[in-house]
Amino acid sequence: MDQLVTFAEQWIWLVIALPLAGFVFNHFLGSRLPEPLAGVIATLASGSAFVVALVAALPWIDGGRHGVTVELWDWMPSIGAEFEILWDPLSIAMTLLVTGVGTLIHLYSVGYMHGDGRFSRYFTYLNLFATSMLILVLANNFAMVFLGWEAVGMCSYLLISFWYTKPVAAEAGKKAFVVNRIGDFGFILGLVAVFAFFGTMSFDEVLVEPGAVLDQNWATAIGIAFLVAAIGKSAQIPLYVWLPDAMAGPTPASALIHAATMVTAGVYLIARSAAIFDLSETALMAVATVGALTALWAAIIAMGQNDIKGVLAYSTISQLGYMVVGVGSAAFTAGIFHLITHGVFKALLFLGAGSVIHSMGDEQDMRKMGGLLKKMPVTGWTMAVATLAIAGIPPLAGFWSKDEILSAAFNRGGYYQFIWALGIITAVLTAFYMTRWFVLVFLGEPRWDSDAHPHESPGVMTLPLVLLAVGAAVIGVINTPWRLGFEHFLEPSFESIHLQHAAEGTIAWVIAGIATIGAIAGVAFGYLTYRNRERKERFERGASRLLSGAERGFGVDGFYGKRVVAPLAATAEASARFDSKVVDGAVNGLAALVAKAGTALQPLQSGFVRSYGVGLVAGTLVLVVWFVMRGV
Amino acid sequence: MEISVISLLIGVAIAAAIIVSLLPARRPELPIPVGLLLSLIPVAIAGWMFWEFESSAGIQFAEFLTIYEPWGIAWNVGVDGLSMPMVLITTILVPVSIGASSSISDRPRLFVTMILLLEAATLGVFVALDLIVFYVFFEFVLVPMTFLIGIWGSENRIYAAVKFFLYTAFGSLLMLGGIIALVLTASAGGVPSFAWQDLVGLGLPESTQLWLFAAFGIAFAIKVPLVPVHTWLPDAHVQAPTAGSVLLAGVLLKMGTYGLLRFNVILFPEAAVQAVPVMATLAVIGIVYGAAVAIVQPDLKKLVAYSSISHLGFIVLGIFALTGAGLEGAVIQNVNHAITTGALFLLVGMLYERRHTKLIADYGGVAKNAPILAGMFLFMSLASIGVPGLNGFVGEFLVLVGAGRTLPVWTVIAATGVILAAIYLLWAYQRVFTGEPDKEENKTIKDLHFGEIALFVPLVALVLVLGLYPNVLLEKITPTTDAILEHLEATTDYEVPDTIELTPIGEVEQDHG
């Protein structure tokens, strides 16, 4: 074991360097390689990082071992921001998710991006993303987290607007970046405050005992600042609007960035800063409230979406809300547990959606699908597993992690039982809209356009689906109420924190029972409603106002456009007019006045240079005399 | 006799200007390549200086040669952590600017001569430690730049050139008055000295300091420029030829921020401490206002020009934060802004050469046919926006965390600048480069050719090196900025705040326990 710890200390930088090498290689040579090669190299780069991470993780798997830090080089030493890696259970969990799921998505992309004119460019972005995300999760100081945080945002921008000749894609990319920047504003202010009080960005000094430095108000303030950051990156209310638009990017990129990894960075940030949140009940409650409201709100919108990726996008927002509830309930390990299981089953769902879109000739409207299970059995059955997993049907992955969060919230008592109730409602809705999604796409009569020829995707795409489906089915067992293996594994990262644990004994069974009944009811209601055309139409008529509102996202985007963007644009316009008319106008007016006076006083004007010379001397003299007289 | 390296550096630039001006007039193809090659010699000299430059405070490579003893004027030059980075980046930007001027067909010999003279003058500004020498260089910079704008500029070049000249000449006039008044006061009837070293730590009365601070400060504020004395900048940039814009943004504006540090803060410490609220407010107005105006500019070059106003606001905020991180950030941001904004002006120039328009609305879908040009623009935009890992981040972040301790409210407002920067640059990128090229002219646009790409190689390398290993500069800057703070603490009541002390939760709990 000690040898493996040494291995980790010596070689863990490879986890970042390998995808980076893939990026550099493909950036310069990728476009000259025959098509699959660039993708294969990118996949190997990501895969080898996974292998290194796995080996380096072995000493920690049993739990109880503290993290190690590895300093690489100086970055901004005066603020305690070095390139320094922290290899502890929390970063191990994140790294394995990013490289593991990431590698499968790389592999899948080799098939999905086949024939695209910028095939190799896509893989450079994917590798660069992996590099950035790994910097984020492996950082040992806040500035380096912020480096990864911004870099993943940049990769997200590049991948959303990958098909940049489509105006929608270009607009969505910019929107994502700008909305995220609002969150980053919060992050920066949080870091400014951290530096003001701690004089460093390093986790070693900030997170060990922040209670010895911060007072109550500032612990809350920093917590809220980080929450704002998380609201941007993890697409929570009110900044979630960029994520549905982000679906304009290639679907596997959505799976990796906008479902499994990048969007969870906000949750990770809160979990990593647990020591600060631990000091402020107010900050925790704010976090939990944002999460619960987002979970519910996005689930309602997901019920009315007709785009196969649209449902998944809102579902991601909703599930991120659960994770935020988890960390907001001080159940940091439960939040991270859900982050991991969701990473697996949501990546699977997106890849499945991609498989469908691929075979339907880029059709994304579910009203033009149906009955695809027969044509695409592997995709269909893996999606069935994923749907049940996210719906929270035991013993699939989503059940365990969601139950852990809800149980912890309930157990925390008081206000958190209200949060728990919102979570249960959301769980029912989740089961319902995901079943609707599955039924509309895979069951019932075909409603395809006449030129559609759906077919199963190639093996390079279905293999990742199968592997992820196995994961979605079984990964929950790493943490069950009988054997809290994952929680035990993570504990060294949360040593000094008052961790909120899930309920125990009878209550635990009751809570799990309620969640399970809710999930089954949601699935059953969704299946019965959407499997039968008459019942479907009756339901859609009855709930038409809700569903049509949900389909439009309740007009939130339009509201922002009118109430936020338009006034800001008007202010900018007014500033520009003010600048050219008033500020510059005053200068030009003054110049004209001087010129006139000059002409009046000096009829025999002798040209520009000479009058400047005279002015220079005269003016200087006047000034000197004046200064001297003032007794300077 | 020992050849002193700074004289050599400036001498080489002047010699290069003379050599180019003597090239035969019937060979118009010569000045650009010859000028480019000659301008690499200062890069080598400055590079050697940077290599040899020790990470310690104090003037290095100092030279002192009396010019006129009765008045105490001397060829008194040298570099420290404030000027060394600027000397290096100035020499690097000159060959890039000359290389980007191959489309100049009108009197190329004179054009290159002017650029090399400009280089000599700006280097003089950064190394001068005698206030008269400084003033002469500071003024002399105006001459070649005014010609560059007035002769090789666009339609409205005369207006812009005169405006540029008058605006900044007005400022320097005030400064000259300030210099003379300062030296007269300092010498108090004895032998005057214009040596900066002799003028540090005079312990002038506060009111005197304030007046002198204002006289110098207005000159530098115009140069930076700070709102509301900024309106010469957009006109000058829009009209200037590409090389002029690159050097204007990259080097000339920095004479303002450099001057604020070298003279206002160091010579008039009491006044500098007093002036913090005013200067910080002007800086923050510049950040937000410059960015807001940039968003809606229809002209791409004007947009980049206004973005400069916003970025320079960060530098001024960093200076007047009067903390270690703030000062470091300000100095390194001087360099970083020179690189990214210089590169953006180069790219705007390359677009202009292809399409003969700077209006954003005339573009669209350029990335499809010119992916390298688009990629480069995006890369430099992201660096300018302050994406960490690239250079722009380091300076702005240090400024913000540095200012957070002393100017919390200003810092919060300044931080909105990071949102606005993303809006104006990415929106501009979107409109110029993305979508399908719908206008005929944009369908045939050519991508960057080899020679153009080569110009970006040093800039891209600097963006990455300074983004990922800024310590290469910071370690040479920090001793000087630390010394400035010590000087401030020694000469005024100001104390650089350590971390802010709170009554920690832990103690409260112990009290109750």
Coordinates of C-alpha atoms in Angstrom, one line a residue, chain A residues 259-627:
Chain A
A259 CA -25.0 16.1 -17.4
A260 CA -22.2 14.0 -15.9
T261 CA -19.4 16.2 -14.9
M262 CA -19.1 20.0 -15.5
V263 CA -22.5 20.9 -14.1
T264 CA -21.7 19.1 -10.9
A265 CA -18.8 21.4 -10.3
G266 CA -21.0 23.7 -8.2
V267 CA -22.0 20.8 -5.9
Y268 CA -18.4 19.8 -5.7
L269 CA -17.4 23.4 -4.7
I270 CA -19.9 23.4 -1.9
A271 CA -18.8 20.0 -0.7
R272 CA -15.2 21.0 -0.9
S273 CA -15.9 24.1 1.1
A274 CA -17.9 22.1 3.6
A275 CA -15.8 23.4 6.5
I276 CA -17.1 26.9 5.7
F277 CA -20.7 25.9 5.3
D278 CA -20.4 24.0 8.5
L279 CA -20.1 27.3 10.3
S280 CA -23.3 28.8 8.9
E281 CA -26.7 27.3 9.2
T282 CA -28.1 30.2 7.2
A283 CA -25.9 29.5 4.3
L284 CA -26.8 25.8 4.4
M285 CA -30.5 26.6 4.5
A286 CA -30.1 28.9 1.5
V287 CA -28.3 26.1 -0.4
A288 CA -30.9 23.5 0.4
T289 CA -33.8 25.9 -0.5
V290 CA -32.3 26.8 -3.9
G291 CA -31.8 23.1 -4.5
A292 CA -35.2 22.0 -3.5
L293 CA -37.0 24.7 -5.5
T294 CA -34.9 24.0 -8.5
A295 CA -35.5 20.3 -8.4
L296 CA -39.2 20.8 -8.3
W297 CA -39.4 23.6 -10.8
A298 CA -37.3 21.9 -13.4
A299 CA -39.2 18.6 -12.9
I300 CA -42.5 20.5 -13.7
I301 CA -41.0 21.9 -16.8
A302 CA -39.6 18.6 -17.9
M303 CA -43.2 17.2 -18.0
G304 CA -44.1 19.4 -20.9
Q305 CA -41.0 19.1 -23.0
N306 CA -41.2 17.4 -26.4
D307 CA -37.6 17.5 -27.4
I308 CA -35.8 14.2 -26.5
K309 CA -32.8 16.2 -25.1
G310 CA -35.0 18.9 -23.7
V311 CA -36.5 16.5 -21.1
L312 CA -33.1 15.3 -20.2
A313 CA -31.8 18.9 -19.8
Y314 CA -34.5 19.9 -17.4
S315 CA -34.1 16.5 -15.7
T316 CA -30.4 17.3 -15.2
I317 CA -31.3 20.6 -13.6
S318 CA -33.8 18.9 -11.4
Q319 CA -31.3 16.2 -10.3
L320 CA -28.6 18.8 -9.7
G321 CA -31.2 20.3 -7.4
Y322 CA -31.2 17.1 -5.4
M323 CA -27.4 17.2 -5.1
V324 CA -27.6 20.8 -3.9
V325 CA -30.3 19.7 -1.4
G326 CA -27.8 17.0 -0.2
V327 CA -24.9 19.3 0.4
G328 CA -27.3 22.0 1.7
S329 CA -28.5 19.5 4.3
A330 CA -24.9 19.1 5.4
A331 CA -25.2 15.5 4.0
F332 CA -22.1 16.2 1.9
T333 CA -21.4 12.5 1.3
A334 CA -24.9 11.9 0.2
G335 CA -24.7 14.8 -2.3
I336 CA -21.5 13.5 -3.7
F337 CA -23.0 10.0 -3.9
H338 CA -25.9 11.2 -5.9
L339 CA -23.4 13.2 -8.1
I340 CA -21.7 9.9 -8.9
T341 CA -24.8 7.8 -9.6
H342 CA -26.4 10.6 -11.6
G343 CA -23.2 10.9 -13.5
V344 CA -23.5 7.4 -14.6
F345 CA -27.2 7.1 -15.4
K346 CA -27.6 10.6 -16.9
A347 CA -24.6 10.1 -19.1
L348 CA -26.3 6.9 -20.2
L349 CA -29.6 8.7 -20.9
F350 CA -27.9 11.3 -23.0
L351 CA -25.9 8.8 -24.9
G352 CA -29.1 6.8 -25.5
A353 CA -30.8 10.0 -26.7
G354 CA -27.9 10.5 -29.0
S355 CA -28.2 7.0 -30.3
V356 CA -31.8 7.7 -31.1
I357 CA -31.1 11.1 -32.7
H358 CA -28.3 9.5 -34.7
S359 CA -30.6 6.8 -36.1
M360 CA -33.5 9.1 -36.8
G361 CA -31.5 11.4 -39.0
D362 CA -31.1 14.2 -36.5
E363 CA -34.8 14.2 -35.4
Q364 CA -35.2 15.3 -31.8
D365 CA -39.0 15.7 -31.5
M366 CA -40.5 12.9 -29.5
R367 CA -43.8 13.4 -31.2
K368 CA -42.2 11.9 -34.3
M369 CA -40.8 8.9 -32.5
G370 CA -42.4 5.9 -30.8
G371 CA -42.0 2.2 -31.1
L372 CA -38.2 2.4 -31.4
L373 CA -37.5 -0.4 -28.9
K374 CA -38.0 -3.0 -31.6
K375 CA -35.7 -1.2 -34.0
M376 CA -33.1 -0.3 -31.5
P377 CA -33.2 -3.0 -28.8
V378 CA -29.8 -2.3 -27.2
T379 CA -30.5 1.4 -26.9
G380 CA -34.1 0.7 -25.8
W381 CA -33.3 -1.7 -23.1
T382 CA -30.4 0.2 -21.7
M383 CA -32.7 3.3 -21.6
A384 CA -35.2 1.2 -19.7
V385 CA -32.6 0.6 -17.1
A386 CA -31.6 4.2 -17.0
T387 CA -35.2 5.4 -16.7
L388 CA -35.9 3.2 -13.8
A389 CA -32.6 4.2 -12.2
I390 CA -33.4 7.9 -12.3
A391 CA -37.0 7.2 -11.3
G392 CA -35.7 5.8 -8.1
I393 CA -36.9 2.3 -8.4
P394 CA -34.9 0.0 -6.1
P395 CA -32.4 -1.6 -6.3
L396 CA -31.1 0.6 -9.2
A397 CA -28.6 3.3 -8.5
G398 CA -30.8 6.4 -8.3
F399 CA -32.9 4.9 -5.5
W400 CA -30.0 4.6 -3.1
S401 CA -28.5 8.0 -3.6
K402 CA -31.8 9.9 -3.8
D403 CA -33.0 8.1 -0.7
E404 CA -29.8 9.0 1.1
I405 CA -30.3 12.7 0.4
L406 CA -34.0 12.7 1.3
S407 CA -33.5 10.7 4.4
A408 CA -30.8 13.0 5.6
A409 CA -32.9 16.1 5.0
F410 CA -35.8 14.5 6.9
N411 CA -33.5 13.5 9.7
R412 CA -32.2 17.0 10.0
G413 CA -35.7 18.0 11.0
G414 CA -37.4 21.4 11.2
Y415 CA -37.4 23.4 8.0
Y416 CA -35.6 20.5 6.3
Q417 CA -38.7 18.4 6.5
F418 CA -40.3 20.9 4.2
I419 CA -37.4 20.5 1.9
W420 CA -37.9 16.7 2.2
A421 CA -41.5 17.1 1.2
L422 CA -40.6 19.1 -1.9
G423 CA -38.0 16.3 -2.7
I424 CA -40.7 13.6 -2.5
I425 CA -43.0 15.5 -4.8
T426 CA -40.1 16.0 -7.2
A427 CA -39.4 12.3 -7.0
V428 CA -42.9 11.4 -8.1
L429 CA -42.8 13.9 -11.0
T430 CA -39.4 12.6 -12.0
A431 CA -40.7 9.0 -12.2
F432 CA -43.6 10.3 -14.2
Y433 CA -41.8 12.5 -16.8
M434 CA -39.0 9.9 -17.3
T435 CA -41.6 7.2 -18.0
R436 CA -43.4 9.5 -20.4
W437 CA -40.0 10.1 -22.1
F438 CA -39.4 6.4 -22.4
V439 CA -42.9 5.5 -23.6
L440 CA -43.0 8.3 -26.2
V441 CA -39.6 7.3 -27.7
F442 CA -39.5 3.6 -27.4
L443 CA -43.1 2.2 -27.0
G444 CA -46.4 2.6 -28.8
E445 CA -47.0 3.0 -32.5
P446 CA -44.3 4.6 -34.7
R447 CA -44.9 8.2 -35.5
W448 CA -41.9 8.7 -37.7
D449 CA -41.5 10.9 -40.7
S450 CA -41.8 8.8 -43.9
D451 CA -38.1 9.2 -44.7
A452 CA -36.9 8.0 -41.3
H453 CA -35.1 4.7 -41.2
P454 CA -34.3 4.0 -37.6
H455 CA -31.6 1.4 -36.9
E456 CA -29.5 0.3 -34.0
S457 CA -26.3 2.2 -33.6
P458 CA -22.8 0.7 -34.2
G459 CA -21.0 -1.3 -31.5
V460 CA -18.7 1.6 -30.7
M461 CA -21.8 3.4 -29.5
T462 CA -23.7 0.6 -27.9
L463 CA -20.8 -0.8 -25.9
P464 CA -20.6 2.3 -23.8
L465 CA -24.4 2.1 -23.4
V466 CA -24.2 -1.4 -22.1
L467 CA -21.3 -0.7 -19.7
L468 CA -23.1 2.4 -18.3
A469 CA -26.3 0.5 -18.0
V470 CA -24.6 -2.1 -15.8
G471 CA -23.2 0.8 -13.8
A472 CA -26.6 2.4 -13.5
A473 CA -28.0 -0.8 -12.2
V474 CA -25.4 -1.8 -9.6
I475 CA -23.4 1.3 -8.6
G476 CA -25.9 2.0 -5.8
V477 CA -24.5 -0.9 -3.8
I478 CA -21.4 1.0 -2.9
N479 CA -23.5 2.8 -0.4
T480 CA -26.5 1.2 1.1
P481 CA -28.0 1.7 4.6
W482 CA -26.6 -1.7 5.5
R483 CA -23.1 -0.9 4.3
L484 CA -22.2 2.8 4.0
G485 CA -19.1 2.0 2.1
F486 CA -18.9 5.1 0.0
E487 CA -19.7 7.4 3.0
H488 CA -16.9 5.7 4.9
F489 CA -14.6 6.1 2.0
L490 CA -15.3 9.8 1.8
E491 CA -15.2 10.6 5.5
P492 CA -11.5 11.6 5.7
S493 CA -12.4 14.5 3.4
F494 CA -15.0 15.7 5.8
E495 CA -13.3 14.9 9.1
S496 CA -14.0 18.0 11.1
I497 CA -17.4 18.5 9.7
H498 CA -20.8 17.9 11.4
L499 CA -22.0 15.5 8.7
Q500 CA -25.7 15.0 8.5
H501 CA -26.5 11.3 8.5
A502 CA -29.5 9.6 7.1
A503 CA -32.3 8.4 9.3
E504 CA -31.9 5.0 11.0
G505 CA -34.2 2.2 12.1
T506 CA -37.9 2.3 11.5
I507 CA -37.9 5.8 10.2
A508 CA -35.4 5.0 7.6
W509 CA -37.7 2.2 6.3
V510 CA -40.7 4.5 6.3
I511 CA -38.9 7.2 4.4
A512 CA -37.5 4.7 1.9
G513 CA -41.0 3.2 1.6
I514 CA -42.6 6.6 0.9
A515 CA -40.0 7.3 -1.8
T516 CA -40.4 3.9 -3.4
I517 CA -44.2 4.1 -3.4
G518 CA -43.9 7.6 -4.9
A519 CA -41.6 6.4 -7.6
I520 CA -43.7 3.4 -8.5
A521 CA -46.8 5.5 -8.6
G522 CA -45.0 8.0 -10.9
V523 CA -43.8 5.2 -13.2
A524 CA -47.2 3.6 -13.2
F525 CA -49.1 6.8 -13.9
G526 CA -46.7 7.8 -16.6
Y527 CA -46.9 4.4 -18.3
L528 CA -50.7 4.1 -18.1
T529 CA -51.2 7.6 -19.3
Y530 CA -48.8 7.6 -22.2
R531 CA -49.2 4.0 -23.3
N532 CA -52.8 4.6 -24.3
R533 CA -53.7 7.3 -26.8
E534 CA -57.1 8.1 -25.4
R535 CA -55.9 8.4 -21.8
K536 CA -52.9 10.5 -23.1
E537 CA -55.2 12.9 -24.9
R538 CA -57.5 13.2 -22.0
F539 CA -54.6 13.9 -19.6
E540 CA -53.1 16.4 -22.0
R541 CA -56.5 18.2 -22.3
G542 CA -57.0 18.3 -18.6
A543 CA -53.5 19.5 -17.8
S544 CA -53.2 21.6 -20.9
R545 CA -52.4 24.9 -19.2
L546 CA -49.7 23.4 -17.1
L547 CA -48.2 21.4 -19.9
S548 CA -48.2 24.2 -22.5
G549 CA -46.6 26.5 -19.9
A550 CA -44.0 23.9 -19.1
E551 CA -43.3 23.4 -22.8
R552 CA -42.4 27.1 -23.0
G553 CA -40.4 26.9 -19.8
F554 CA -43.0 29.3 -18.4
G555 CA -41.6 32.1 -20.4
V556 CA -38.6 32.6 -18.1
D557 CA -36.3 33.3 -20.9
G558 CA -38.6 35.9 -22.3
F559 CA -38.9 37.5 -18.9
Y560 CA -35.2 37.8 -18.6
G561 CA -34.9 39.2 -22.1
K562 CA -37.4 41.9 -21.3
R563 CA -36.6 42.6 -17.7
V564 CA -32.8 42.1 -17.5
V565 CA -31.2 42.1 -20.9
A566 CA -33.2 44.9 -22.5
P567 CA -32.7 47.4 -19.7
L568 CA -29.0 46.5 -19.6
A569 CA -28.7 47.0 -23.4
A570 CA -30.5 50.3 -23.1
T571 CA -28.1 51.4 -20.4
A572 CA -25.2 50.5 -22.5
E573 CA -26.7 52.4 -25.5
A574 CA -27.3 55.4 -23.3
S575 CA -23.7 55.2 -22.0
A576 CA -22.4 55.2 -25.6
R577 CA -24.5 58.1 -26.6
F578 CA -23.5 60.0 -23.4
D579 CA -19.9 59.3 -24.3
S580 CA -20.0 60.6 -27.8
K581 CA -22.4 63.4 -27.2
V582 CA -21.7 64.7 -23.8
V583 CA -18.1 63.8 -22.8
D584 CA -16.6 64.0 -26.2
G585 CA -18.9 66.8 -27.2
A586 CA -17.7 68.8 -24.2
V587 CA -14.1 68.3 -25.3
N588 CA -14.7 69.2 -28.9
G589 CA -16.8 72.2 -27.8
L590 CA -13.9 73.4 -25.6
A591 CA -11.5 72.9 -28.4
A592 CA -13.7 75.0 -30.7
L593 CA -14.0 77.7 -28.1
V594 CA -10.2 77.8 -27.7
A595 CA -9.7 78.0 -31.4
K596 CA -12.2 80.8 -31.7
A597 CA -10.5 82.7 -28.8
G598 CA -7.2 82.1 -30.4
T599 CA -8.3 83.5 -33.7
A600 CA -9.8 86.5 -32.0
L601 CA -6.7 87.2 -29.9
Q602 CA -4.2 86.4 -32.6
P603 CA -5.3 87.5 -36.0
L604 CA -1.9 86.7 -37.6
Q605 CA -2.1 83.1 -36.6
S606 CA 1.1 81.5 -37.5
G607 CA 0.2 77.9 -37.7
F608 CA -0.3 75.0 -35.5
V609 CA 3.2 74.1 -34.4
R610 CA 4.3 77.5 -33.5
S611 CA 1.2 78.3 -31.5
Y612 CA 1.7 75.1 -29.7
G613 CA 5.3 76.1 -28.9
V614 CA 4.2 79.5 -27.6
G615 CA 1.4 77.9 -25.6
L616 CA 3.8 75.4 -24.1
V617 CA 6.2 77.9 -22.9
A618 CA 3.6 80.4 -21.7
G619 CA 1.5 77.8 -20.0
T620 CA 4.5 76.3 -18.3
L621 CA 5.6 79.7 -17.0
V622 CA 2.2 80.5 -15.7
L623 CA 2.0 77.2 -13.9
V624 CA 5.5 77.4 -12.4
V625 CA 4.8 81.0 -11.2
W626 CA 1.6 79.9 -9.7
F627 CA 3.0 76.8 -8.0

